[in-house]
mmCIF file of C-alpha atoms in Angstrom:
data_model
loop_
_atom_site.group_PDB
_atom_site.id
_atom_site.type_symbol
_atom_site.label_atom_id
_atom_site.label_comp_id
_atom_site.label_asym_id
_atom_site.label_seq_id
_atom_site.Cartn_x
_atom_site.Cartn_y
_atom_site.Cartn_z
ATOM 1 C CA MET A 1 -11.286 12.266 22.900
ATOM 2 C CA THR A 2 -8.643 14.541 21.963
ATOM 3 C CA LEU A 3 -5.501 13.126 19.790
ATOM 4 C CA SER A 4 -2.019 15.541 19.154
ATOM 5 C CA LEU A 5 0.602 14.872 15.912
ATOM 6 C CA HIS A 6 3.310 17.474 15.504
ATOM 7 C CA GLY A 7 1.443 20.453 17.801
ATOM 8 C CA GLU A 8 -1.844 19.712 15.606
ATOM 9 C CA ARG A 9 -5.100 18.393 17.681
ATOM 10 C CA TYR A 10 -7.486 16.072 16.674
ATOM 11 C CA VAL A 11 -11.240 15.228 18.210
ATOM 12 C CA VAL A 12 -12.427 11.899 18.049
ATOM 13 C CA PRO A 13 -16.177 11.158 18.284
ATOM 14 C CA ALA A 14 -17.503 8.785 20.166
ATOM 15 C CA ASN A 15 -17.903 5.378 18.457
ATOM 16 C CA SER A 16 -15.479 5.415 16.202
ATOM 17 C CA LEU A 17 -12.282 3.572 15.112
ATOM 18 C CA ALA A 18 -9.044 6.205 14.574
ATOM 19 C CA VAL A 19 -6.595 4.826 12.367
ATOM 20 C CA THR A 20 -3.381 6.992 12.577
ATOM 21 C CA SER A 21 0.190 6.778 12.984
ATOM 22 C CA VAL A 22 2.082 5.371 16.037
ATOM 23 C CA ASN A 23 3.496 8.916 16.801
ATOM 24 C CA MET A 24 -0.299 10.271 17.328
ATOM 25 C CA GLN A 25 -0.293 10.403 21.216
ATOM 26 C CA ILE A 26 -3.785 10.673 23.559
ATOM 27 C CA VAL A 27 -4.465 14.417 25.165
ATOM 28 C CA SER A 28 -7.352 14.481 26.663
ATOM 29 C CA ASP A 29 -7.639 14.564 30.414
ATOM 30 C CA MET A 30 -10.786 13.051 31.139
ATOM 31 C CA LEU A 31 -11.798 9.617 29.092
ATOM 32 C CA GLN A 32 -15.252 8.147 29.827
ATOM 33 C CA THR A 33 -14.198 4.882 28.754
ATOM 34 C CA LYS A 34 -10.807 3.953 28.050
ATOM 35 C CA PRO A 35 -9.929 3.739 24.357
ATOM 36 C CA THR A 36 -8.672 0.413 22.813
ATOM 37 C CA ILE A 37 -5.192 1.334 21.064
ATOM 38 C CA LEU A 38 -3.402 -1.389 19.116
ATOM 39 C CA ASP A 39 -0.187 -0.549 17.099
ATOM 40 C CA PHE A 40 0.983 -2.731 13.790
ATOM 41 C CA SER A 41 3.937 -2.973 12.117
ATOM 42 C CA ALA A 42 4.628 -2.754 8.243
ATOM 43 C CA ALA A 43 5.101 -6.558 8.465
ATOM 44 C CA ALA A 44 1.801 -7.140 9.678
ATOM 45 C CA LEU A 45 0.482 -5.256 7.218
ATOM 46 C CA GLN A 46 2.223 -7.124 4.512
ATOM 47 C CA GLN A 47 0.873 -10.258 6.155
ATOM 48 C CA LEU A 48 -2.923 -8.710 5.676
ATOM 49 C CA TYR A 49 -2.420 -7.714 2.097
ATOM 50 C CA PRO A 50 -2.994 -11.678 0.193
ATOM 51 C CA ASP A 51 -5.696 -11.828 2.525
ATOM 52 C CA VAL A 52 -7.453 -8.825 1.442
ATOM 53 C CA LEU A 53 -6.334 -8.227 -2.302
ATOM 54 C CA GLU A 54 -9.248 -9.349 -4.058
ATOM 55 C CA LEU A 55 -11.180 -6.275 -2.032
ATOM 56 C CA LEU A 56 -8.992 -3.771 -2.912
ATOM 57 C CA GLU A 57 -9.240 -1.234 -5.686
ATOM 58 C CA THR A 58 -7.309 -1.867 -8.925
ATOM 59 C CA ASP A 59 -6.740 1.941 -10.423
ATOM 60 C CA LYS A 60 -3.144 2.660 -10.056
ATOM 61 C CA ASN A 61 -3.704 6.141 -11.160
ATOM 62 C CA ASN A 62 -5.125 7.657 -8.396
ATOM 63 C CA VAL A 63 -2.717 9.852 -6.002
ATOM 64 C CA PHE A 64 -2.640 9.003 -2.429
ATOM 65 C CA ASN A 65 -2.683 11.389 0.138
ATOM 66 C CA ARG A 66 -2.545 10.055 3.817
ATOM 67 C CA ASP A 67 -4.364 11.604 6.305
ATOM 68 C CA ASN A 68 -2.604 12.460 9.632
ATOM 69 C CA ILE A 69 -6.086 10.488 11.218
ATOM 70 C CA LYS A 70 -8.737 8.607 9.533
ATOM 71 C CA VAL A 71 -11.518 8.262 11.624
ATOM 72 C CA ILE A 72 -14.590 5.553 10.624
ATOM 73 C CA LYS A 73 -17.760 5.802 12.451
ATOM 74 C CA ALA A 74 -19.029 2.695 13.829
ATOM 75 C CA GLU A 75 -22.349 1.224 15.521
ATOM 76 C CA ASN A 76 -22.387 0.015 18.895
ATOM 77 C CA ASP A 77 -22.137 -3.751 17.870
ATOM 78 C CA VAL A 78 -19.274 -3.093 15.860
ATOM 79 C CA ILE A 79 -17.273 -1.500 18.601
ATOM 80 C CA ASP A 80 -17.754 -4.537 20.924
ATOM 81 C CA VAL A 81 -16.329 -6.467 17.913
ATOM 82 C CA PHE A 82 -13.282 -4.602 18.027
ATOM 83 C CA SER A 83 -12.839 -4.730 21.218
ATOM 84 C CA SER A 84 -13.411 -8.834 21.590
ATOM 85 C CA LEU A 85 -10.807 -9.263 18.787
ATOM 86 C CA SER A 86 -8.251 -6.840 20.245
ATOM 87 C CA ARG A 87 -8.381 -8.853 23.423
ATOM 88 C CA LEU A 88 -8.270 -12.250 21.712
ATOM 89 C CA SER A 89 -6.400 -11.892 18.796
ATOM 90 C CA PRO A 90 -4.241 -8.517 17.137
ATOM 91 C CA ASP A 91 -4.395 -10.405 13.785
ATOM 92 C CA SER A 92 -7.926 -11.056 13.735
ATOM 93 C CA PHE A 93 -8.487 -7.574 15.078
ATOM 94 C CA LEU A 94 -6.763 -6.013 12.346
ATOM 95 C CA TYR A 95 -8.328 -8.372 9.485
ATOM 96 C CA PHE A 96 -11.870 -7.648 10.677
ATOM 97 C CA SER A 97 -11.139 -4.092 11.016
ATOM 98 C CA TYR A 98 -9.245 -3.445 7.762
ATOM 99 C CA ILE A 99 -12.344 -5.055 6.155
ATOM 100 C CA TYR A 100 -14.877 -2.969 7.688
ATOM 101 C CA CYS A 101 -12.620 0.051 7.190
ATOM 102 C CA LEU A 102 -12.318 -1.054 3.371
ATOM 103 C CA SER A 103 -16.144 -1.592 3.345
ATOM 104 C CA LEU A 104 -16.484 1.721 4.094
ATOM 105 C CA ASP A 105 -14.015 3.989 1.900
ATOM 106 C CA ARG A 106 -12.193 1.482 -0.438
ATOM 107 C CA ASN A 107 -10.272 3.821 -1.983
ATOM 108 C CA TYR A 108 -8.746 5.295 0.797
ATOM 109 C CA PHE A 109 -8.007 2.181 2.541
ATOM 110 C CA SER A 110 -6.476 0.388 -0.760
ATOM 111 C CA ALA A 111 -4.670 2.972 -1.246
ATOM 112 C CA LEU A 112 -3.171 3.000 2.173
ATOM 113 C CA LEU A 113 -2.365 -0.402 2.469
ATOM 114 C CA LYS A 114 -0.412 -0.230 -0.663
ATOM 115 C CA ASN A 115 1.326 2.359 0.144
ATOM 116 C CA SER A 116 1.770 1.135 3.849
ATOM 117 C CA ILE A 117 3.929 -1.906 2.279
ATOM 118 C CA SER A 118 5.709 -0.550 -0.441
ATOM 119 C CA GLY A 119 9.501 -0.771 -0.482
ATOM 120 C CA ASN A 120 9.200 -3.613 2.031
ATOM 121 C CA LYS A 121 7.995 -6.617 -0.144
ATOM 122 C CA ALA A 122 11.571 -7.826 -0.836
ATOM 123 C CA PHE A 123 12.755 -7.502 2.833
ATOM 124 C CA CYS A 124 9.735 -8.985 4.377
ATOM 125 C CA HIS A 125 9.960 -12.119 1.421
ATOM 126 C CA PHE A 126 13.434 -12.614 2.744
ATOM 127 C CA ILE A 127 12.858 -13.120 6.442
ATOM 128 C CA GLU A 128 9.541 -15.133 5.904
ATOM 129 C CA THR A 129 11.737 -17.508 3.784
ATOM 130 C CA ASN A 130 14.655 -17.667 6.053
ATOM 131 C CA PHE A 131 13.860 -17.096 9.633
ATOM 132 C CA MET A 132 14.273 -20.680 10.361
ATOM 133 C CA GLN A 133 17.299 -21.164 9.121
ATOM 134 C CA PRO A 134 19.886 -21.618 11.752
ATOM 135 C CA TRP A 135 21.275 -18.072 11.274
ATOM 136 C CA PRO A 136 22.269 -15.165 13.666
ATOM 137 C CA VAL A 137 21.244 -11.822 13.158
ATOM 138 C CA ALA A 138 24.549 -10.974 11.436
ATOM 139 C CA GLN A 139 24.447 -13.518 9.274
ATOM 140 C CA LEU A 140 20.726 -12.770 7.895
ATOM 141 C CA ALA A 141 21.918 -9.229 7.034
ATOM 142 C CA GLU A 142 24.945 -10.244 5.254
ATOM 143 C CA GLU A 143 23.080 -12.901 3.275
ATOM 144 C CA ILE A 144 20.428 -9.962 2.411
ATOM 145 C CA GLY A 145 23.497 -7.570 1.568
ATOM 146 C CA LEU A 146 22.745 -5.165 4.632
ATOM 147 C CA PRO A 147 25.216 -3.936 7.127
ATOM 148 C CA LEU A 148 24.138 -5.312 10.233
ATOM 149 C CA ARG A 149 23.284 -1.987 11.406
ATOM 150 C CA LYS A 150 20.883 -0.882 8.669
ATOM 151 C CA PHE A 151 19.745 -4.258 8.869
ATOM 152 C CA ASN A 152 18.718 -4.012 12.474
ATOM 153 C CA GLN A 153 16.963 -0.838 11.563
ATOM 154 C CA GLN A 154 14.725 -1.659 8.903
ATOM 155 C CA PHE A 155 13.943 -4.444 10.568
ATOM 156 C CA GLN A 156 13.025 -2.453 13.512
ATOM 157 C CA ASP A 157 10.917 -0.273 11.057
ATOM 158 C CA VAL A 158 9.181 -3.008 9.320
ATOM 159 C CA TYR A 159 8.270 -5.766 12.558
ATOM 160 C CA GLY A 160 8.180 -3.255 15.284
ATOM 161 C CA LYS A 161 10.599 -5.082 17.179
ATOM 162 C CA PRO A 162 14.480 -6.126 17.509
ATOM 163 C CA ALA A 163 15.364 -8.974 15.093
ATOM 164 C CA LYS A 164 16.740 -11.061 18.117
ATOM 165 C CA ARG A 165 13.780 -11.115 19.553
ATOM 166 C CA TRP A 166 11.346 -11.611 16.570
ATOM 167 C CA LEU A 167 13.376 -14.532 15.201
ATOM 168 C CA LEU A 168 13.070 -16.253 18.588
ATOM 169 C CA GLU A 169 9.515 -15.611 19.396
ATOM 170 C CA ARG A 170 8.504 -16.728 15.747
ATOM 171 C CA ARG A 171 10.592 -19.829 15.793
ATOM 172 C CA LEU A 172 9.321 -20.791 19.299
ATOM 173 C CA ASP A 173 5.994 -20.242 18.201
ATOM 174 C CA HIS A 174 6.596 -22.672 15.218
ATOM 175 C CA ALA A 175 7.907 -25.246 17.578
ATOM 176 C CA LYS A 176 4.563 -25.043 19.814
ATOM 177 C CA ARG A 177 2.756 -25.577 16.540
ATOM 178 C CA LEU A 178 4.826 -28.569 15.763
ATOM 179 C CA LEU A 179 4.915 -30.032 19.239
ATOM 180 C CA ALA A 180 0.901 -29.775 19.411
ATOM 181 C CA THR A 181 0.368 -31.311 16.044
ATOM 182 C CA THR A 182 3.032 -33.542 14.531
ATOM 183 C CA PRO A 183 4.687 -36.942 16.677
ATOM 184 C CA MET A 184 8.120 -35.074 15.181
ATOM 185 C CA ARG A 185 10.909 -35.716 18.155
ATOM 186 C CA VAL A 186 11.712 -32.918 20.335
ATOM 187 C CA LEU A 187 15.439 -32.798 18.311
ATOM 188 C CA ASP A 188 13.801 -32.905 14.840
ATOM 189 C CA ILE A 189 11.952 -29.863 15.949
ATOM 190 C CA ALA A 190 14.709 -27.668 17.570
ATOM 191 C CA LEU A 191 16.832 -28.386 14.553
ATOM 192 C CA GLU A 192 13.505 -27.459 11.816
ATOM 193 C CA CYS A 193 12.831 -24.452 13.785
ATOM 194 C CA GLY A 194 16.642 -22.995 13.355
ATOM 195 C CA PHE A 195 17.667 -24.267 16.733
ATOM 196 C CA SER A 196 21.592 -25.321 17.062
ATOM 197 C CA ASN A 197 20.837 -28.067 19.735
ATOM 198 C CA HIS A 198 18.508 -29.876 21.727
ATOM 199 C CA ALA A 199 19.603 -27.892 24.722
ATOM 200 C CA HIS A 200 19.755 -24.455 23.362
ATOM 201 C CA PHE A 201 15.777 -25.061 22.017
ATOM 202 C CA THR A 202 14.878 -26.795 25.600
ATOM 203 C CA ASP A 203 16.595 -23.584 27.591
ATOM 204 C CA SER A 204 14.990 -21.153 24.945
ATOM 205 C CA PHE A 205 11.157 -22.744 25.863
ATOM 206 C CA ARG A 206 11.352 -22.991 29.321
ATOM 207 C CA ARG A 207 12.472 -19.286 29.845
ATOM 208 C CA SER A 208 9.337 -18.271 27.189
ATOM 209 C CA PHE A 209 6.589 -20.967 28.676
ATOM 210 C CA LEU A 210 7.817 -22.015 31.951
ATOM 211 C CA CYS A 211 7.724 -25.569 30.902
ATOM 212 C CA SER A 212 9.806 -27.974 29.018
ATOM 213 C CA PRO A 213 8.776 -28.963 25.063
ATOM 214 C CA LYS A 214 7.844 -32.286 26.331
ATOM 215 C CA GLN A 215 5.489 -30.825 29.125
ATOM 216 C CA PHE A 216 3.785 -28.855 26.579
ATOM 217 C CA ARG A 217 3.343 -31.230 24.041
ATOM 218 C CA HIS A 218 1.975 -33.801 27.107
ATOM 219 C CA GLN A 219 -0.721 -30.860 27.744
ATOM 220 C CA SER A 220 -1.361 -30.096 24.419
ATOM 221 C CA GLN A 221 -2.412 -33.892 23.764
ATOM 222 C CA SER A 222 -4.322 -33.759 26.910
ATOM 223 C CA ASP A 223 -6.223 -31.139 26.379
ATOM 224 C CA ALA A 224 -6.888 -32.224 22.789
ATOM 225 C CA GLY A 225 -8.456 -35.411 24.438
ATOM 226 C CA ASN A 226 -10.848 -33.073 26.385
ATOM 227 C CA GLY A 227 -11.774 -31.269 23.501
ATOM 228 C CA GLU A 228 -10.365 -28.010 24.809
ATOM 229 C CA ILE A 229 -8.158 -27.468 21.389
#
């Protein structure tokens, strides 16, 4: 297929993994197969970093020049794995694909990862440490010492979605794990996950998952008993 960025066109051969920015556009009119496209935020790369740290090049003296597009060849079997993981788990896709890229060009992809997360470590650490505090977005901005508008913009740039939406999704995902794996009371889970009260938690949970927390717990226990988890 053909991609375009800032007026420049790049041809991507078949059986390839193309690593580029979110601004890249597909300009081919005819495609034999639909390409798999996944976008990852700086926060996702931040979370990947410790998992691949031991595989990274340690030379800090190299000057990094980021390519507009980096094309990595892959055999059909590898492409099949990419395709399957993209549907099953974006996080697993990122982990597998990045290790694959490192195995083929360690210097470039070590530098790319370090460059992509530079400047965001303190911000990500603050968010990961405090996302379950019962604080609104305005208080998070105040606690980290940023104007609300700047905080929201930085959050969007780093996490790829608005702060309010991301915080709700993350808190509810944590609540799901607690409901499925612990005997904690629903009220205690609500408070631990940053919700002000039982009703707010239950209402948010129902809107997102179309069932109440108690119904979800019951179904999770039933699935576990049937060996489905």
